Structures are given as C-alpha cells and as structure tokens.
C-alpha cells in the first residue's frame, strides 16, 4: 500500500507539474480528518464528506492504473490494481471478519448472537385487537 501511495503521488505530481512534496501536502489537506467538539459531542470533521472520499480515491487509483497501462509498466499496474481491489472489497471483508469473530466469541460465552438484519427491510409486528 505504501508503494502504491508513492506511485499515486508520483503520477499526480507529473500531471500537476509540481513536486512530490507539494502533491503530498495537497492530498494530506484534502483527506485530513480533525476532531471537533460541538454542543458537547465529539465529531470528526474533514474537507470532503464521507460519501465522496472512497469514490475519489478509487478515481485517483483508476487514473494511475490507466497511466501505467498506457506506458506499459506492468509492476505498478499490479500494485495499483491490488490497492484498488482491496479498497473496493474492504467493507465486505471487514464485515465478514467481524461477524466471524463475534460468532466465535458468542459460542464461547454461550450467548446467541443477534440475527443479522437487512437495512432495507422494515420489520413490524402487528397484533389483532379483539372487540
């Protein structure tokens, strides 16, 4: 992943016509997250909203992937492709590993884990009232 970051910064520096340090500082400012206390609650605030960050990173990785493919550099293509695949599958991997860890802990303690629910299904309970 570190090498992929090095490659991405190099490609962006080439396209922007600046040095790697300037591009690194620009990306750091763009993706930085800071703690913020408002109305007594701790929040994390950044320049980019949460739904925009992952597609932007995937877009930057895709740009680098196309750049290296056009030049015929296949080792950087492999590293960038792996990083892109990892970024796209990470939420699923995290959920699968976390569910497996929880299931093993609940088996050890003798408790039953919560049933996984679908967020898109509204669950309701109805009872008939006798007149």
Short mmCIF file of N, CA and C in Angstrom, two decimals:
data_model
loop_
_atom_site.label_atom_id
_atom_site.label_comp_id
_atom_site.label_asym_id
_atom_site.label_seq_id
_atom_site.Cartn_x
_atom_site.Cartn_y
_atom_site.Cartn_z
N UNK A 1 0.82 -1.19 0.00
CA UNK A 1 0.00 0.00 0.00
C UNK A 1 0.87 1.26 0.00
N UNK A 2 1.98 1.20 0.72
CA UNK A 2 2.87 2.36 0.76
C UNK A 2 3.46 2.64 -0.62
N UNK A 3 3.84 1.57 -1.30
CA UNK A 3 4.39 1.74 -2.64
C UNK A 3 3.33 2.30 -3.59
N UNK A 4 2.09 1.87 -3.42
CA UNK A 4 1.00 2.41 -4.24
C UNK A 4 0.82 3.89 -3.97
N UNK A 5 0.91 4.31 -2.72
CA UNK A 5 0.84 5.73 -2.41
C UNK A 5 1.98 6.51 -3.05
N UNK A 6 3.16 5.93 -3.05
CA UNK A 6 4.31 6.56 -3.70
C UNK A 6 4.05 6.71 -5.21
N UNK A 7 3.48 5.66 -5.82
CA UNK A 7 3.17 5.72 -7.25
C UNK A 7 2.10 6.77 -7.55
N UNK A 8 1.06 6.82 -6.73
CA UNK A 8 -0.02 7.78 -6.94
C UNK A 8 0.49 9.20 -6.83
N UNK A 9 1.29 9.47 -5.82
CA UNK A 9 1.84 10.82 -5.64
C UNK A 9 2.74 11.18 -6.82
N UNK A 10 3.50 10.22 -7.32
CA UNK A 10 4.36 10.49 -8.47
C UNK A 10 3.57 10.82 -9.73
N UNK A 11 2.50 10.07 -9.97
CA UNK A 11 1.68 10.32 -11.16
C UNK A 11 0.98 11.68 -11.05
N UNK A 12 0.41 11.96 -9.88
CA UNK A 12 -0.26 13.25 -9.70
C UNK A 12 0.73 14.41 -9.80
N UNK A 13 1.93 14.23 -9.28
CA UNK A 13 2.95 15.28 -9.40
C UNK A 13 3.33 15.50 -10.87
N UNK A 14 3.38 14.43 -11.63
CA UNK A 14 3.68 14.54 -13.05
C UNK A 14 2.58 15.30 -13.79
N UNK A 15 1.32 14.97 -13.49
CA UNK A 15 0.20 15.65 -14.15
C UNK A 15 0.05 17.11 -13.72
N UNK A 16 0.31 17.39 -12.45
CA UNK A 16 0.17 18.77 -11.97
C UNK A 16 1.40 19.62 -12.23
N UNK A 17 2.50 18.99 -12.56
CA UNK A 17 3.72 19.73 -12.85
C UNK A 17 4.39 20.29 -11.61
N UNK A 18 4.21 19.65 -10.49
CA UNK A 18 4.83 20.08 -9.23
C UNK A 18 5.67 18.95 -8.67
N UNK A 19 6.20 19.16 -7.49
CA UNK A 19 6.99 18.13 -6.83
C UNK A 19 6.12 17.20 -6.00
N UNK A 20 6.72 16.10 -5.58
CA UNK A 20 6.01 15.11 -4.77
C UNK A 20 5.59 15.68 -3.42
N UNK A 21 6.41 16.55 -2.85
CA UNK A 21 6.10 17.11 -1.53
C UNK A 21 4.83 17.96 -1.61
N UNK A 22 4.71 18.77 -2.64
CA UNK A 22 3.53 19.63 -2.79
C UNK A 22 2.27 18.78 -3.00
N UNK A 23 2.36 17.75 -3.81
CA UNK A 23 1.22 16.87 -4.04
C UNK A 23 0.86 16.12 -2.75
N UNK A 24 1.86 15.68 -2.01
CA UNK A 24 1.59 15.02 -0.74
C UNK A 24 0.90 15.93 0.24
N UNK A 25 1.32 17.18 0.29
CA UNK A 25 0.66 18.15 1.18
C UNK A 25 -0.77 18.43 0.71
N UNK A 26 -0.98 18.53 -0.61
CA UNK A 26 -2.34 18.75 -1.13
C UNK A 26 -3.27 17.58 -0.81
N UNK A 27 -2.78 16.36 -1.01
CA UNK A 27 -3.60 15.19 -0.68
C UNK A 27 -3.84 15.08 0.82
N UNK A 28 -2.82 15.41 1.61
CA UNK A 28 -2.99 15.39 3.06
C UNK A 28 -4.04 16.39 3.52
N UNK A 29 -4.03 17.57 2.94
CA UNK A 29 -5.04 18.58 3.30
C UNK A 29 -6.42 18.16 2.81
N UNK A 30 -6.48 17.51 1.66
CA UNK A 30 -7.77 17.11 1.10
C UNK A 30 -8.43 16.00 1.90
N UNK A 31 -7.64 15.02 2.36
CA UNK A 31 -8.21 13.87 3.06
C UNK A 31 -8.06 13.94 4.57
N UNK A 32 -7.60 15.06 5.12
CA UNK A 32 -7.39 15.17 6.57
C UNK A 32 -8.72 15.12 7.31
N UNK A 33 -8.68 14.54 8.51
CA UNK A 33 -9.85 14.47 9.39
C UNK A 33 -9.42 15.00 10.75
N UNK A 34 -10.22 15.89 11.34
CA UNK A 34 -9.87 16.51 12.61
C UNK A 34 -11.00 16.30 13.62
N UNK A 35 -10.64 16.09 14.90
CA UNK A 35 -11.70 16.01 15.92
C UNK A 35 -12.28 17.40 16.18
N UNK A 36 -13.57 17.45 16.43
CA UNK A 36 -14.27 18.71 16.63
C UNK A 36 -15.32 18.50 17.69
N UNK A 37 -15.37 19.37 18.67
CA UNK A 37 -16.37 19.27 19.73
C UNK A 37 -17.42 20.35 19.49
N UNK A 38 -18.66 19.90 19.32
CA UNK A 38 -19.75 20.84 19.09
C UNK A 38 -20.96 20.39 19.91
N UNK A 39 -21.48 21.29 20.71
CA UNK A 39 -22.62 21.02 21.59
C UNK A 39 -22.33 19.85 22.51
N UNK A 40 -21.11 19.76 22.97
CA UNK A 40 -20.73 18.73 23.92
C UNK A 40 -20.51 17.35 23.32
N UNK A 41 -20.55 17.23 22.01
CA UNK A 41 -20.35 15.93 21.37
C UNK A 41 -19.11 15.97 20.49
N UNK A 42 -18.36 14.89 20.52
CA UNK A 42 -17.15 14.78 19.72
C UNK A 42 -17.53 14.33 18.32
N UNK A 43 -17.06 15.07 17.32
CA UNK A 43 -17.29 14.74 15.93
C UNK A 43 -15.97 14.76 15.19
N UNK A 44 -15.95 14.14 14.04
CA UNK A 44 -14.77 14.18 13.18
C UNK A 44 -15.17 14.96 11.94
N UNK A 45 -14.39 16.01 11.64
CA UNK A 45 -14.72 16.90 10.54
C UNK A 45 -13.59 16.88 9.53
N UNK A 46 -13.93 16.86 8.26
CA UNK A 46 -12.94 16.90 7.20
C UNK A 46 -13.43 17.76 6.06
N UNK A 47 -12.54 18.00 5.11
CA UNK A 47 -12.88 18.82 3.96
C UNK A 47 -13.86 18.10 3.04
N UNK A 48 -13.68 16.80 2.86
CA UNK A 48 -14.56 16.02 1.99
C UNK A 48 -15.60 15.28 2.82
N UNK A 49 -16.85 15.23 2.36
CA UNK A 49 -17.85 14.43 3.07
C UNK A 49 -17.58 12.95 2.88
N UNK A 50 -18.11 12.14 3.79
CA UNK A 50 -17.84 10.71 3.80
C UNK A 50 -18.23 10.00 2.49
N UNK A 51 -19.37 10.31 1.87
CA UNK A 51 -19.71 9.58 0.64
C UNK A 51 -18.81 9.91 -0.56
N UNK A 52 -18.02 10.97 -0.47
CA UNK A 52 -17.20 11.40 -1.60
C UNK A 52 -15.78 10.82 -1.53
N UNK A 53 -15.31 10.50 -0.33
CA UNK A 53 -13.92 10.10 -0.16
C UNK A 53 -13.55 8.84 -0.92
N UNK A 54 -14.29 7.76 -0.71
CA UNK A 54 -13.93 6.49 -1.36
C UNK A 54 -14.01 6.56 -2.88
N UNK A 55 -15.08 7.14 -3.48
CA UNK A 55 -15.07 7.24 -4.95
C UNK A 55 -13.94 8.11 -5.48
N UNK A 56 -13.55 9.15 -4.75
CA UNK A 56 -12.44 9.98 -5.19
C UNK A 56 -11.12 9.20 -5.17
N UNK A 57 -10.92 8.43 -4.12
CA UNK A 57 -9.70 7.62 -4.04
C UNK A 57 -9.69 6.56 -5.14
N UNK A 58 -10.83 5.93 -5.39
CA UNK A 58 -10.90 4.93 -6.47
C UNK A 58 -10.66 5.60 -7.82
N UNK A 59 -11.16 6.81 -8.00
CA UNK A 59 -10.92 7.53 -9.25
C UNK A 59 -9.46 7.87 -9.45
N UNK A 60 -8.79 8.29 -8.38
CA UNK A 60 -7.36 8.60 -8.47
C UNK A 60 -6.56 7.33 -8.77
N UNK A 61 -6.92 6.23 -8.11
CA UNK A 61 -6.24 4.96 -8.39
C UNK A 61 -6.50 4.49 -9.82
N UNK A 62 -7.73 4.71 -10.30
CA UNK A 62 -8.04 4.35 -11.69
C UNK A 62 -7.24 5.18 -12.69
N UNK A 63 -7.08 6.47 -12.40
CA UNK A 63 -6.25 7.33 -13.25
C UNK A 63 -4.81 6.82 -13.30
N UNK A 64 -4.27 6.45 -12.16
CA UNK A 64 -2.90 5.93 -12.11
C UNK A 64 -2.80 4.59 -12.83
N UNK A 65 -3.83 3.76 -12.68
CA UNK A 65 -3.84 2.47 -13.36
C UNK A 65 -3.81 2.66 -14.88
N UNK A 66 -4.63 3.57 -15.38
CA UNK A 66 -4.63 3.85 -16.82
C UNK A 66 -3.32 4.47 -17.28
N UNK A 67 -2.74 5.32 -16.44
CA UNK A 67 -1.45 5.94 -16.78
C UNK A 67 -0.37 4.87 -16.95
N UNK A 68 -0.30 3.94 -16.01
CA UNK A 68 0.73 2.90 -16.09
C UNK A 68 0.44 1.90 -17.20
N UNK A 69 -0.84 1.62 -17.46
CA UNK A 69 -1.17 0.73 -18.57
C UNK A 69 -0.77 1.34 -19.91
N UNK A 70 -0.97 2.65 -20.05
CA UNK A 70 -0.61 3.30 -21.32
C UNK A 70 0.90 3.32 -21.53
N UNK A 71 1.66 3.34 -20.44
CA UNK A 71 3.11 3.33 -20.57
C UNK A 71 3.69 1.92 -20.66
N UNK A 72 2.88 0.90 -20.34
CA UNK A 72 3.35 -0.48 -20.40
C UNK A 72 4.12 -0.91 -19.18
N UNK A 73 3.97 -0.22 -18.07
CA UNK A 73 4.63 -0.59 -16.81
C UNK A 73 3.70 -1.54 -16.04
N UNK A 74 4.00 -2.82 -16.05
CA UNK A 74 3.07 -3.79 -15.50
C UNK A 74 3.24 -4.03 -14.00
N UNK A 75 4.39 -3.79 -13.43
CA UNK A 75 4.56 -3.94 -11.99
C UNK A 75 3.76 -2.86 -11.24
N UNK A 76 3.87 -1.58 -11.63
CA UNK A 76 3.00 -0.59 -10.97
C UNK A 76 1.51 -0.84 -11.22
N UNK A 77 1.16 -1.41 -12.37
CA UNK A 77 -0.24 -1.75 -12.63
C UNK A 77 -0.72 -2.80 -11.64
N UNK A 78 0.13 -3.78 -11.35
CA UNK A 78 -0.25 -4.83 -10.39
C UNK A 78 -0.46 -4.25 -9.00
N UNK A 79 0.45 -3.40 -8.56
CA UNK A 79 0.31 -2.80 -7.23
C UNK A 79 -0.92 -1.90 -7.15
N UNK A 80 -1.14 -1.08 -8.17
CA UNK A 80 -2.29 -0.18 -8.17
C UNK A 80 -3.59 -0.96 -8.28
N UNK A 81 -3.61 -2.00 -9.09
CA UNK A 81 -4.80 -2.85 -9.21
C UNK A 81 -5.13 -3.56 -7.91
N UNK A 82 -4.10 -4.05 -7.21
CA UNK A 82 -4.33 -4.70 -5.92
C UNK A 82 -4.90 -3.69 -4.92
N UNK A 83 -4.35 -2.49 -4.88
CA UNK A 83 -4.84 -1.47 -3.95
C UNK A 83 -6.28 -1.09 -4.27
N UNK A 84 -6.62 -1.00 -5.54
CA UNK A 84 -7.99 -0.67 -5.93
C UNK A 84 -8.95 -1.79 -5.54
N UNK A 85 -8.56 -3.03 -5.79
CA UNK A 85 -9.40 -4.17 -5.42
C UNK A 85 -9.58 -4.24 -3.91
N UNK A 86 -8.50 -4.00 -3.16
CA UNK A 86 -8.59 -4.02 -1.71
C UNK A 86 -9.52 -2.92 -1.21
N UNK A 87 -9.41 -1.74 -1.79
CA UNK A 87 -10.26 -0.62 -1.37
C UNK A 87 -11.73 -0.90 -1.66
N UNK A 88 -12.02 -1.54 -2.78
CA UNK A 88 -13.40 -1.84 -3.12
C UNK A 88 -13.99 -2.97 -2.29
N UNK A 89 -13.17 -3.95 -1.88
CA UNK A 89 -13.68 -5.09 -1.12
C UNK A 89 -13.51 -4.94 0.38
N UNK A 90 -12.88 -3.87 0.85
CA UNK A 90 -12.61 -3.72 2.28
C UNK A 90 -13.86 -3.70 3.14
N UNK A 91 -14.94 -2.99 2.79
CA UNK A 91 -16.13 -3.02 3.66
C UNK A 91 -16.70 -4.43 3.81
N UNK A 92 -16.73 -5.19 2.73
CA UNK A 92 -17.23 -6.55 2.81
C UNK A 92 -16.31 -7.43 3.66
N UNK A 93 -14.99 -7.30 3.46
CA UNK A 93 -14.04 -8.08 4.24
C UNK A 93 -14.14 -7.76 5.73
N UNK A 94 -14.25 -6.48 6.06
CA UNK A 94 -14.34 -6.07 7.46
C UNK A 94 -15.59 -6.64 8.09
N UNK A 95 -16.72 -6.59 7.40
CA UNK A 95 -17.97 -7.11 7.94
C UNK A 95 -17.89 -8.63 8.11
N UNK A 96 -17.31 -9.33 7.15
CA UNK A 96 -17.20 -10.79 7.23
C UNK A 96 -16.30 -11.22 8.37
N UNK A 97 -15.16 -10.57 8.52
CA UNK A 97 -14.23 -10.92 9.60
C UNK A 97 -14.82 -10.58 10.95
N UNK A 98 -15.46 -9.41 11.06
CA UNK A 98 -16.05 -9.00 12.32
C UNK A 98 -17.18 -9.96 12.72
N UNK A 99 -18.02 -10.37 11.78
CA UNK A 99 -19.09 -11.32 12.08
C UNK A 99 -18.54 -12.66 12.51
N UNK A 100 -17.45 -13.10 11.87
CA UNK A 100 -16.85 -14.38 12.26
C UNK A 100 -16.26 -14.31 13.66
N UNK A 101 -15.62 -13.19 13.98
CA UNK A 101 -15.05 -13.04 15.33
C UNK A 101 -16.16 -13.00 16.37
N UNK A 102 -17.24 -12.29 16.09
CA UNK A 102 -18.34 -12.23 17.04
C UNK A 102 -18.99 -13.59 17.24
N UNK A 103 -19.14 -14.35 16.16
CA UNK A 103 -19.77 -15.66 16.30
C UNK A 103 -18.92 -16.59 17.15
N UNK A 104 -17.60 -16.50 17.03
CA UNK A 104 -16.75 -17.35 17.86
C UNK A 104 -16.78 -16.92 19.31
N UNK A 105 -16.88 -15.63 19.59
CA UNK A 105 -16.96 -15.14 20.96
C UNK A 105 -18.28 -15.55 21.58
N UNK A 106 -19.38 -15.44 20.84
CA UNK A 106 -20.68 -15.81 21.39
C UNK A 106 -20.78 -17.30 21.63
N UNK A 107 -20.13 -18.13 20.80
CA UNK A 107 -20.12 -19.57 21.06
C UNK A 107 -19.37 -19.87 22.35
N UNK A 108 -18.31 -19.13 22.61
CA UNK A 108 -17.51 -19.36 23.81
C UNK A 108 -18.28 -18.96 25.07
N UNK A 109 -19.06 -17.89 25.01
CA UNK A 109 -19.78 -17.42 26.19
C UNK A 109 -21.14 -18.08 26.35
N UNK A 110 -21.61 -18.79 25.33
CA UNK A 110 -22.88 -19.47 25.42
C UNK A 110 -24.06 -18.60 25.05
N UNK A 111 -23.82 -17.39 24.60
CA UNK A 111 -24.90 -16.50 24.20
C UNK A 111 -25.17 -16.65 22.71
N UNK A 112 -26.34 -16.22 22.32
CA UNK A 112 -26.70 -16.25 20.91
C UNK A 112 -26.43 -14.88 20.30
N UNK A 113 -25.74 -14.82 19.16
CA UNK A 113 -25.53 -13.52 18.52
C UNK A 113 -26.83 -12.97 17.95
N UNK A 114 -26.87 -11.67 17.76
CA UNK A 114 -28.04 -11.05 17.16
C UNK A 114 -28.19 -11.55 15.74
N UNK A 115 -29.43 -11.66 15.33
CA UNK A 115 -29.67 -12.05 13.94
C UNK A 115 -29.34 -10.86 13.05
N UNK A 116 -28.62 -11.13 11.97
CA UNK A 116 -28.31 -10.04 11.06
C UNK A 116 -29.56 -9.65 10.31
N UNK A 117 -29.79 -8.37 10.22
CA UNK A 117 -30.99 -7.86 9.56
C UNK A 117 -30.61 -7.10 8.32
N UNK A 118 -31.53 -7.03 7.42
CA UNK A 118 -31.34 -6.27 6.19
C UNK A 118 -31.81 -4.85 6.46
N UNK A 119 -30.96 -3.87 6.19
CA UNK A 119 -31.30 -2.48 6.47
C UNK A 119 -32.40 -1.96 5.56
N UNK A 120 -32.62 -2.61 4.45
CA UNK A 120 -33.63 -2.13 3.51
C UNK A 120 -35.02 -2.68 3.80
N UNK A 121 -35.15 -3.57 4.79
CA UNK A 121 -36.43 -4.18 5.11
C UNK A 121 -36.95 -3.54 6.40
N UNK A 122 -38.18 -3.08 6.35
CA UNK A 122 -38.82 -2.52 7.54
C UNK A 122 -39.57 -3.65 8.22
N UNK A 123 -39.21 -3.91 9.46
CA UNK A 123 -39.79 -5.02 10.20
C UNK A 123 -40.81 -4.45 11.17
N UNK A 124 -41.97 -5.02 11.19
CA UNK A 124 -43.02 -4.56 12.12
C UNK A 124 -43.77 -5.73 12.69
N UNK A 125 -44.41 -5.52 13.82
CA UNK A 125 -45.19 -6.57 14.46
C UNK A 125 -46.61 -6.07 14.59
N UNK A 126 -47.55 -6.89 14.16
CA UNK A 126 -48.95 -6.50 14.19
C UNK A 126 -49.71 -7.49 15.04
N UNK A 127 -50.64 -6.98 15.86
CA UNK A 127 -51.50 -7.83 16.68
C UNK A 127 -52.94 -7.43 16.43
N UNK A 128 -53.79 -8.43 16.43
CA UNK A 128 -55.21 -8.15 16.24
C UNK A 128 -55.82 -7.78 17.58
N UNK A 129 -56.68 -6.83 17.53
CA UNK A 129 -57.37 -6.39 18.75
C UNK A 129 -58.77 -6.98 18.73
N UNK A 130 -59.13 -7.69 19.79
CA UNK A 130 -60.45 -8.30 19.87
C UNK A 130 -61.45 -7.27 20.38
N UNK A 131 -62.59 -7.20 19.70
CA UNK A 131 -63.63 -6.25 20.12
C UNK A 131 -64.54 -6.83 21.15
#
